[in-house]
Amino acid sequence: MKPALVALFLIFNFSSYAQQFSISGKITNQEGKPVPFASVFIKNTTIGVSANSEGTYLLRLNGGMREIQYKAVGYAQQSKIVNLTANQVINISLQTETYQLKDVTVHAGAEDPAYAIMRKAIKKRKTYLNEVKAYTCDIYIKGLQKLLAAPKTFMGFDVQKATSEAGLDSNRRGIVYLSESESKYSFIRPDKVHEEQVSSKVSGRNRAFSFNRASDMAVNFYQNYETWRGMSNRPLVSPVADNAMFYYNYRYIGTSVENGETINKIQVSPKRAHDPCFEGYIYILDDSWRIYGLQLYITKKANINFVDTLKINQQFFPVSEKIWMTSSVKFEFTGGLFGFKLGGYFISIYKNYNLDPALDKADFNEVLRIAKGISKDSAYWNQARPIPLTGEEVTDYTNKDKLAKKRESKEYLDSLDKANNKFKPVNLLFTGIDTRNRYKKEYFHYDPIVGSLLYNTVEGLAIDYGASYSKLIDTVNNRYFMLNGKVRYGLSNHLLNGSGGVALPVMQRFTLSLSGGSDVVDLNSQAPMSTFVNTVHSLLSQQNFKKLYQKQFALASLSGRITGGLRGSASVEWANRKALLNTASFSVFDPHSHQFTSNNPLDPDHNTLLFAENQSLTVNLQASYDFSNKYETYPSGRRYLPSKYPTISLNYAKGISNVLGSDVNYDKISAEISRADISMGFYGSSSFFIGAGKFLNAKSVFFPDYFHFAGNEVLSYKPRLNRFLLLDYYDFSTPDKYVEGHFEHNFSGFITNKIPLIRKFKLQEIFDVNYLYTPTLKNYTELGFGLQYLNIRLMYGVSYNGGSEAKSAIRLGISL
């Protein structure tokens, strides 16, 4: 062959191999129905794609000979050898896998052969959990949520209008969330993770980044438990956990052979209906006893939240001669509440594994990075996505992208504001008025009149009416300039008060707040009782628990994150403080009674002033450190993650005398250590709070300067870690030293899951121990045990004060 012809031949062949072609088609079963999310891979590689929910796939490859494998859990794998010199359409029909009962004889009453297989798989659990010390990979994630049904209106809200504006159909059905993202994922055992989102697309939000997270999609059934906070109050037991035999029944279905590997299909089901366990099938490789794939689901029977059924489909593939890694994970869910029904899925596709990466542990302080400008257009995604869009998804992207552009125009935003900013008298009375200028990013709020009405024995019937304004001034870091103001007037004591404030971001990390005016405030600085609760108890049961005084003040404060887990604040306040007397004694059921206690908590039987009018100039310094060095980076800045260690706080308060007429003179220090939601695995979670303080100098201290505890004497209860269940609001306030401790344990349904009615309402057992010590009042201890659901708690408490008579109480606490 002549040299010129040889060169031409080589160039032609090289260009055919370098040129990229596509293989596309549809994957169906033997009945012609689509096989959703089937995997399509080049043999002996991690290069592949997934079919979409309609079974359609699209694989782009360089030219040349390839062996393509088509597989889905529950179906027999198929392979096709293709010579790519042009685009090809290959439709595949997968046959349902036939599982043979080879060399197995099951006798009546004998143990199912599945148990022997699962014992071997459980024995190998730790080996496969720890075999990969570190890896990197690329992950594609797609999320879709659809509204399947909805009422036309809900609690006065026009659902029909809202869904129409969101691009749904006239029956209030359609896609409400569609997003795709690509991430680079790094992992170091046991739990160091770094994820960088490199591309994103969100339907209807042209410049937004996706909230898909590779870490949220990560499941590892070689762990004993899957801890899905929010989804389940209890850890979910893996079918190959060390103690799985206590929780699961196993049934041998049979074996099949794929790529020379023998695969055992095992059916799993909970031994008890309401155990936190999965149902479905798990596939175990013979000889190596590793997980080949799984099809599991969990339902409301296991007390999961938010959804009725959650399905998990996970597939694995070999990335080296001996090591298998996840190739895909899919979560599929359905759920509903109050006439709304939602369904959808999240699927992740893994590729380009590196099992021997060069990683620096210091880089893993940043758990997630989402840089600016990662939102990619349709042209990029048409080439990059490994799962083709369905016709419905194409339409959703097209329509909502057009709608997004329209929504960014001033004309559209003005028209939207005009429609929504209409004045309605009913809103002024009951919900308040909110007006917006979306284009200028300004927001106004006016309180509802009914919600501003209150009653107490100091002011009688009063109104505390406020309004606020905010403007987004830093779109990159999502920071606002805010103004607020209010007026307060009591019809009985004829006191008019007014106050206002401003908050503005400074130095990127800090917020400067300035406020001043006059107000009527609680003597207990912890403000343990809401104004509404005090109004109800005063009017209906003649219990005026809240004690008030008038304060004219000017306050300046600076707060923010100093660095890492270290936060700090500094404030200075001047105030003129005036004690108040009762001026009203009306109650609904006994309007002429005078059985209210006085506004002086130290002399409840006599209407005397608690303290003389005084001025105070105080400085407060606070620092807290939560040992958190983990953070996420967004286009708007860093967000630090909660630490697994306790938070430590140090506080110093100084009352400065003889400056600006100040009458106070004291120095107070305090320290706190706390930790919430400490996981105890299957036995629930615990929380604790310990605080201690001392007045180093108390030469001139008035009752508002005392240290006050967060007590509770009413039927409503707002959960807070350092709150007592039954403590009087003011009796234990002290100008000396004190110690308080709180412990709470949530058993997460350890007992109540066995009681059908309680289980239905997801009530959980909760145990409280609260303790305080002051030199004057000595010890005070509470023990509480009850049930909790969200902010509803049935409390039983026993308390004692030193050697005094014990008291007990049963209360139903409801957060208001």
XYZ file of C-alpha atoms in Angstrom, residues 13-539:
527
model
C -10.096 4.894 11.237
C -8.875 7.303 13.915
C -11.645 9.769 13.115
C -14.287 7.057 13.278
C -13.070 5.999 16.703
C -12.741 9.582 17.938
C -16.153 10.588 16.640
C -18.961 10.174 19.122
C -22.086 8.243 18.208
C -25.264 7.441 20.069
C -27.072 4.240 20.940
C -30.687 4.823 21.878
C -33.857 2.835 22.213
C -36.464 1.536 24.604
C -36.195 -1.217 27.185
C -39.368 -3.226 27.745
C -40.369 -6.504 29.372
C -41.820 -9.540 27.635
C -45.272 -7.964 27.814
C -44.081 -4.853 25.997
C -44.302 -2.614 29.056
C -41.380 -0.269 29.775
C -38.773 -1.263 32.354
C -38.149 2.037 34.174
C -34.602 3.037 35.159
C -32.901 -0.060 33.762
C -29.100 0.205 33.654
C -27.129 0.323 30.409
C -23.356 -0.182 30.760
C -20.309 -1.004 28.676
C -19.078 -4.385 29.881
C -16.204 -4.314 32.397
C -16.408 -0.540 32.821
C -18.277 1.953 34.980
C -19.387 3.891 31.896
C -23.129 3.787 31.499
C -26.520 5.433 31.713
C -29.992 4.680 32.964
C -33.293 4.445 31.188
C -35.919 6.975 32.209
C -39.294 6.219 33.795
C -40.645 5.262 30.351
C -37.787 2.833 29.600
C -36.077 5.100 27.042
C -32.277 5.330 27.128
C -29.526 7.256 25.295
C -25.835 6.310 25.453
C -23.125 8.379 23.708
C -19.831 6.634 22.918
C -16.786 6.961 20.724
C -16.813 4.735 17.670
C -15.596 1.135 17.738
C -16.603 -2.290 18.988
C -18.487 -2.310 22.278
C -20.354 -4.906 24.337
C -23.390 -3.220 25.897
C -25.088 -4.797 28.908
C -28.722 -4.148 29.772
C -29.812 -5.041 33.288
C -32.492 -4.346 35.864
C -33.088 -5.984 39.212
C -35.506 -8.860 38.738
C -34.753 -9.284 35.018
C -32.260 -11.458 33.162
C -29.346 -9.429 31.833
C -28.926 -9.037 28.072
C -25.790 -8.148 26.120
C -25.351 -6.694 22.651
C -22.098 -6.374 20.712
C -22.193 -3.333 18.456
C -19.739 -1.769 16.035
C -20.298 1.948 16.320
C -19.788 3.684 13.007
C -23.082 5.596 13.093
C -25.947 6.349 15.449
C -27.968 3.234 16.240
C -31.393 2.468 17.669
C -31.477 -0.744 19.708
C -34.681 -1.750 21.455
C -34.306 -4.395 24.137
C -36.828 -6.764 25.668
C -35.759 -8.025 29.077
C -37.132 -11.310 30.309
C -38.197 -11.772 33.907
C -35.391 -13.556 35.713
C -36.054 -17.219 36.437
C -34.694 -18.328 39.783
C -33.901 -22.007 40.155
C -33.985 -23.982 43.410
C -30.686 -25.689 42.622
C -29.377 -28.384 44.972
C -31.745 -27.239 47.695
C -34.377 -29.384 49.338
C -36.772 -27.677 51.718
C -38.394 -29.988 54.257
C -41.551 -29.171 56.188
C -40.616 -27.552 59.502
C -36.951 -27.192 58.507
C -35.132 -23.876 58.454
C -35.424 -21.989 55.183
C -32.131 -22.107 53.187
C -32.179 -18.293 53.105
C -31.029 -18.189 56.734
C -27.751 -19.986 55.975
C -27.070 -17.572 53.105
C -27.881 -14.525 55.228
C -25.681 -15.707 58.104
C -22.765 -15.792 55.694
C -23.677 -12.343 54.352
C -23.923 -10.955 57.890
C -20.558 -12.491 58.765
C -18.981 -10.635 55.810
C -20.709 -7.330 56.646
C -17.734 -5.670 58.358
C -15.352 -6.834 55.642
C -17.302 -5.072 52.914
C -18.063 -2.083 55.129
C -14.344 -1.387 55.610
C -12.731 -2.731 52.443
C -12.584 0.661 50.671
C -10.700 3.223 52.749
C -11.246 6.135 50.370
C -12.651 6.845 46.938
C -13.792 9.547 44.548
C -16.479 9.369 41.906
C -18.808 11.442 39.751
C -22.508 11.419 40.588
C -25.504 12.497 38.557
C -28.704 13.100 40.544
C -32.177 13.680 39.214
C -35.157 14.563 41.376
C -38.817 14.759 40.419
C -41.872 15.432 42.537
C -45.417 15.503 41.201
C -48.636 16.731 42.713
C -51.060 13.896 42.050
C -54.126 15.434 43.678
C -55.053 18.583 45.578
C -58.179 20.392 46.801
C -59.222 23.633 45.094
C -58.799 25.569 48.344
C -57.177 24.823 51.677
C -57.857 26.846 54.843
C -58.753 29.907 52.769
C -55.747 29.534 50.452
C -56.545 29.429 46.724
C -54.771 26.235 45.675
C -56.258 26.382 42.173
C -54.688 29.790 41.537
C -51.327 28.858 43.046
C -50.982 25.651 41.037
C -52.011 27.435 37.851
C -49.325 30.088 38.412
C -46.810 27.285 39.045
C -47.520 25.746 35.648
C -49.694 22.805 36.725
C -52.809 21.719 34.836
C -56.407 22.707 35.544
C -56.849 19.626 37.776
C -53.989 20.831 40.014
C -51.738 18.017 38.856
C -48.265 18.069 37.444
C -44.582 18.435 38.179
C -43.826 20.699 41.139
C -40.087 19.979 41.312
C -37.706 18.834 38.596
C -33.973 19.174 38.962
C -30.709 17.650 37.774
C -27.199 18.036 39.115
C -23.698 16.645 38.724
C -21.277 16.384 41.633
C -17.735 15.281 42.307
C -17.800 13.182 45.470
C -14.907 12.271 47.776
C -15.005 9.942 50.769
C -12.574 8.849 53.490
C -13.621 6.188 55.951
C -15.324 6.289 58.330
C -17.372 9.431 57.695
C -15.395 12.191 55.956
C -17.238 13.529 52.933
C -16.603 16.320 50.448
C -19.028 17.060 47.642
C -18.672 19.690 44.947
C -21.698 20.382 42.796
C -20.358 21.266 39.349
C -23.522 21.670 37.283
C -27.187 22.150 37.959
C -30.558 22.734 36.349
C -33.812 23.500 38.146
C -37.050 23.700 36.219
C -38.498 27.194 36.413
C -35.429 28.724 38.084
C -32.905 29.684 35.445
C -30.127 30.801 37.793
C -30.806 28.593 40.809
C -28.710 25.691 42.025
C -30.167 22.293 42.810
C -30.808 21.084 46.341
C -29.977 17.530 45.277
C -27.264 16.177 47.555
C -25.132 13.109 46.989
C -24.875 12.693 50.771
C -28.661 12.555 51.044
C -28.713 9.754 48.473
C -25.983 7.757 50.206
C -27.181 4.470 51.675
C -24.975 1.685 52.952
C -26.750 -1.449 54.069
C -23.460 -2.825 55.364
C -24.058 -0.421 58.244
C -26.129 -1.976 61.021
C -28.619 0.890 60.850
C -29.761 3.545 58.406
C -30.383 6.775 60.334
C -32.749 8.965 58.344
C -33.501 11.944 60.563
C -36.905 13.417 59.907
C -38.055 10.411 57.901
C -37.930 8.021 60.859
C -37.625 8.666 64.582
C -35.882 5.315 64.957
C -32.873 3.927 63.104
C -33.892 1.476 60.383
C -32.374 -1.987 60.738
C -30.430 -3.333 57.762
C -31.277 -6.869 56.541
C -27.565 -7.745 57.012
C -27.125 -6.059 60.409
C -25.366 -8.030 63.125
C -28.697 -8.496 64.926
C -30.837 -8.739 61.775
C -31.984 -12.278 62.635
C -33.895 -10.814 65.581
C -35.824 -8.443 63.313
C -36.206 -10.207 59.959
C -37.768 -13.274 58.420
C -35.985 -14.596 55.318
C -37.301 -16.733 52.479
C -35.212 -18.344 49.762
C -36.586 -17.594 46.275
C -33.873 -19.190 44.164
C -30.660 -18.551 42.217
C -29.727 -17.212 38.800
C -26.427 -16.846 36.960
C -25.172 -13.583 35.481
C -21.685 -12.950 34.065
C -20.551 -16.167 35.678
C -21.775 -15.083 39.137
C -24.422 -17.041 41.034
C -26.990 -14.713 42.567
C -29.270 -15.716 45.459
C -32.630 -13.964 45.680
C -33.869 -13.625 49.271
C -37.200 -12.212 50.364
C -37.032 -10.200 53.613
C -39.868 -9.144 55.902
C -40.128 -7.863 59.505
C -40.754 -10.368 62.273
C -43.093 -7.841 63.916
C -45.371 -5.567 61.933
C -44.221 -2.265 63.433
C -40.487 -2.839 63.749
C -38.313 -0.309 61.868
C -37.492 -2.781 59.121
C -37.647 -3.060 55.362
C -39.594 -5.440 53.170
C -38.757 -6.711 49.710
C -35.853 -8.560 48.114
C -32.097 -8.595 48.583
C -29.726 -10.282 46.130
C -26.590 -11.970 47.532
C -23.660 -13.226 45.442
C -22.706 -16.828 46.086
C -19.246 -17.564 47.529
C -18.373 -13.902 48.191
C -21.691 -13.302 50.027
C -21.758 -9.605 49.116
C -24.854 -7.597 48.197
C -25.463 -7.629 44.449
C -28.606 -5.477 44.538
C -31.756 -4.818 46.495
C -35.391 -3.867 46.067
C -36.730 -2.799 49.439
C -39.574 -0.679 50.718
C -40.884 0.645 54.005
C -44.382 1.856 54.856
C -46.320 3.788 57.480
C -46.500 0.580 59.531
C -42.910 1.273 60.572
C -43.887 4.784 61.752
C -42.094 6.718 59.033
C -42.993 10.372 58.554
C -44.146 12.461 55.583
C -44.686 9.618 53.096
C -46.869 6.515 52.996
C -44.434 4.273 51.147
C -40.728 4.658 50.380
C -39.044 2.285 47.933
C -35.270 1.867 47.655
C -33.610 0.256 44.650
C -29.823 -0.081 44.781
C -27.553 -1.765 42.244
C -23.834 -2.570 42.406
C -21.143 -3.254 39.809
C -17.490 -4.354 39.959
C -14.999 -1.493 39.727
C -11.982 -3.751 40.178
C -11.322 -7.468 40.251
C -12.585 -7.832 43.818
C -14.385 -4.636 44.773
C -17.979 -3.769 43.950
C -19.424 -0.288 44.390
C -22.826 1.329 44.019
C -23.847 1.937 40.415
C -27.249 3.508 41.103
C -29.649 4.325 43.923
C -33.290 5.228 43.477
C -35.743 6.429 46.116
C -39.383 6.398 45.077
C -42.114 7.733 47.336
C -45.821 8.451 47.643
C -47.668 10.267 50.380
C -50.551 12.547 51.154
C -52.220 14.730 53.747
C -55.383 16.880 53.914
C -56.411 16.036 50.357
C -52.942 16.617 48.882
C -51.233 13.621 47.312
C -47.597 13.691 46.243
C -45.361 11.222 44.464
C -41.925 11.227 42.942
C -38.404 9.889 42.943
C -34.734 10.742 43.337
C -32.171 8.724 41.420
C -28.374 8.894 41.431
C -25.986 7.404 38.872
C -22.342 6.767 39.874
C -19.334 6.598 37.530
C -15.568 7.189 37.271
C -14.647 5.579 40.591
C -11.083 6.065 41.844
C -10.324 3.724 44.740
C -6.838 5.051 45.386
C -7.218 8.841 45.350
C -4.741 11.346 46.761
C -6.873 13.191 49.322
C -6.080 15.679 52.072
C -8.213 15.263 55.202
C -8.053 19.017 55.816
C -10.139 19.552 52.676
C -13.002 17.614 54.247
C -13.915 20.406 56.663
C -15.865 21.712 53.677
C -18.608 19.117 53.339
C -20.304 20.730 50.341
C -19.310 23.353 47.793
C -21.696 25.014 45.366
C -19.949 27.773 43.456
C -21.567 30.597 41.543
C -22.608 30.097 37.954
C -23.035 26.309 37.969
C -26.521 26.495 36.468
C -26.169 25.074 32.953
C -28.408 25.561 29.925
C -30.339 22.954 27.952
C -27.572 22.535 25.355
C -25.183 21.332 28.071
C -27.677 18.927 29.593
C -28.692 17.462 26.250
C -25.125 16.133 26.034
C -24.439 15.435 29.714
C -27.508 13.781 31.219
C -27.364 9.978 31.518
C -31.164 9.652 31.829
C -33.230 10.934 28.878
C -36.104 13.256 29.644
C -39.650 12.065 29.217
C -42.054 14.090 27.105
C -43.676 15.461 30.253
C -40.303 16.569 31.628
C -39.316 18.262 28.353
C -42.580 20.194 28.423
C -42.073 21.136 32.057
C -38.573 22.492 31.411
C -39.704 24.408 28.335
C -42.799 25.969 29.845
C -41.286 26.799 33.211
C -38.089 28.225 31.743
C -40.229 30.617 29.728
C -42.245 31.386 32.839
C -39.028 32.017 34.800
C -37.860 34.594 32.283
C -41.259 36.241 32.430
C -41.186 36.290 36.208
C -37.929 38.226 36.211
C -39.392 41.169 34.273
C -40.472 44.300 36.108
C -43.868 44.264 34.380
C -44.667 40.762 35.618
C -43.430 41.414 39.155
C -45.428 44.647 39.337
C -48.575 42.893 38.120
C -48.074 40.117 40.660
C -47.637 42.663 43.458
C -50.713 44.551 42.312
C -52.802 41.380 42.467
C -51.500 40.229 45.847
C -51.156 43.571 47.647
C -54.870 44.298 47.683
C -56.197 45.586 50.981
C -58.698 43.300 52.709
C -60.315 44.339 56.002
C -60.412 40.713 57.165
C -56.626 40.518 56.828
C -56.173 43.675 58.842
C -58.229 42.100 61.613
C -56.968 38.506 61.704
C -53.829 37.780 59.667
C -52.115 41.111 59.190
C -51.228 42.819 55.941
C -48.183 41.952 53.864
C -47.201 44.040 50.870
C -44.243 43.398 48.612
C -42.323 45.090 45.885
C -40.653 42.095 44.325
C -38.655 44.071 41.806
C -37.105 46.290 44.494
C -37.022 43.338 46.929
C -38.895 45.285 49.601
C -41.320 43.789 52.113
C -43.796 45.454 54.484
C -45.748 43.776 57.273
C -48.521 45.183 59.460
C -49.685 43.178 62.467
C -53.294 41.980 62.734
C -55.450 44.028 65.088
C -57.014 41.020 66.826
C -53.611 39.442 67.415
C -52.343 42.715 68.871
C -54.993 42.849 71.590
C -53.987 41.618 75.036
C -55.118 41.733 78.628
C -53.206 41.872 81.893
C -53.891 43.259 85.357
C -51.367 46.094 84.932
C -52.692 47.636 81.706
C -56.145 46.065 81.515
C -57.211 45.699 77.904
C -54.280 46.865 75.775
C -53.083 46.961 72.219
C -49.513 46.221 71.181
C -49.451 47.007 67.473
C -46.380 46.789 65.257
C -45.155 47.019 61.695
C -41.910 46.086 59.958
C -39.989 46.740 56.748
C -37.181 44.754 55.168
C -35.142 45.111 52.012
C -32.723 42.652 50.470
C -29.516 44.647 50.086
C -26.998 41.827 49.585
C -28.290 39.312 47.033
C -25.042 37.337 47.080
C -25.101 36.665 50.824
C -28.896 36.972 51.199
C -28.734 39.731 53.838
C -31.419 42.252 54.699
C -31.820 45.761 56.036
C -34.721 45.726 58.526
C -36.816 48.302 60.370
C -39.505 47.680 62.955
C -41.652 49.742 65.247
C -44.649 49.410 67.509
C -46.971 51.322 69.829
C -48.537 49.994 73.024
C -51.391 51.524 75.002
C -53.213 50.264 78.101
C -56.837 51.335 78.527
C -56.715 50.891 82.297
C -53.421 52.573 83.254
C -53.451 54.992 80.258
C -49.750 54.377 79.548
C -48.636 55.022 75.966
C -45.398 53.359 74.912
C -43.582 53.222 71.612
C -40.373 51.627 70.403
C -38.506 50.883 67.227
C -35.351 49.343 65.886
C -33.099 48.841 62.907
C -30.832 45.928 61.924
C -28.267 46.045 59.168
C -25.476 43.709 58.052
C -21.919 44.917 58.590
C -18.512 43.397 57.819
C -20.112 40.422 55.974
C -20.366 38.250 59.105
C -22.010 40.556 61.625
C -25.306 42.293 62.256
C -25.590 45.675 63.946
C -28.857 46.307 65.782
C -30.061 49.607 67.219
C -33.309 50.009 69.127
C -34.947 52.334 71.602
C -38.132 53.795 73.009
C -40.358 52.634 75.819
C -42.165 49.366 76.436
C -43.879 47.241 79.066
C -41.815 44.091 79.552
C -41.621 40.943 81.671
C -39.628 41.020 84.917
C -38.344 37.568 84.010
C -35.817 38.188 81.224
C -36.291 34.600 79.994
C -39.881 35.570 78.971
C -41.130 32.034 79.694
C -44.803 32.844 78.996
C -46.307 34.340 75.864
C -48.577 37.365 76.001
C -51.454 35.329 74.562
C -51.166 32.605 77.206
C -51.113 35.202 79.977
C -54.217 36.873 78.477
C -56.126 33.579 78.396
C -55.237 32.673 81.978
C -55.989 36.165 83.274
C -59.413 36.377 81.635
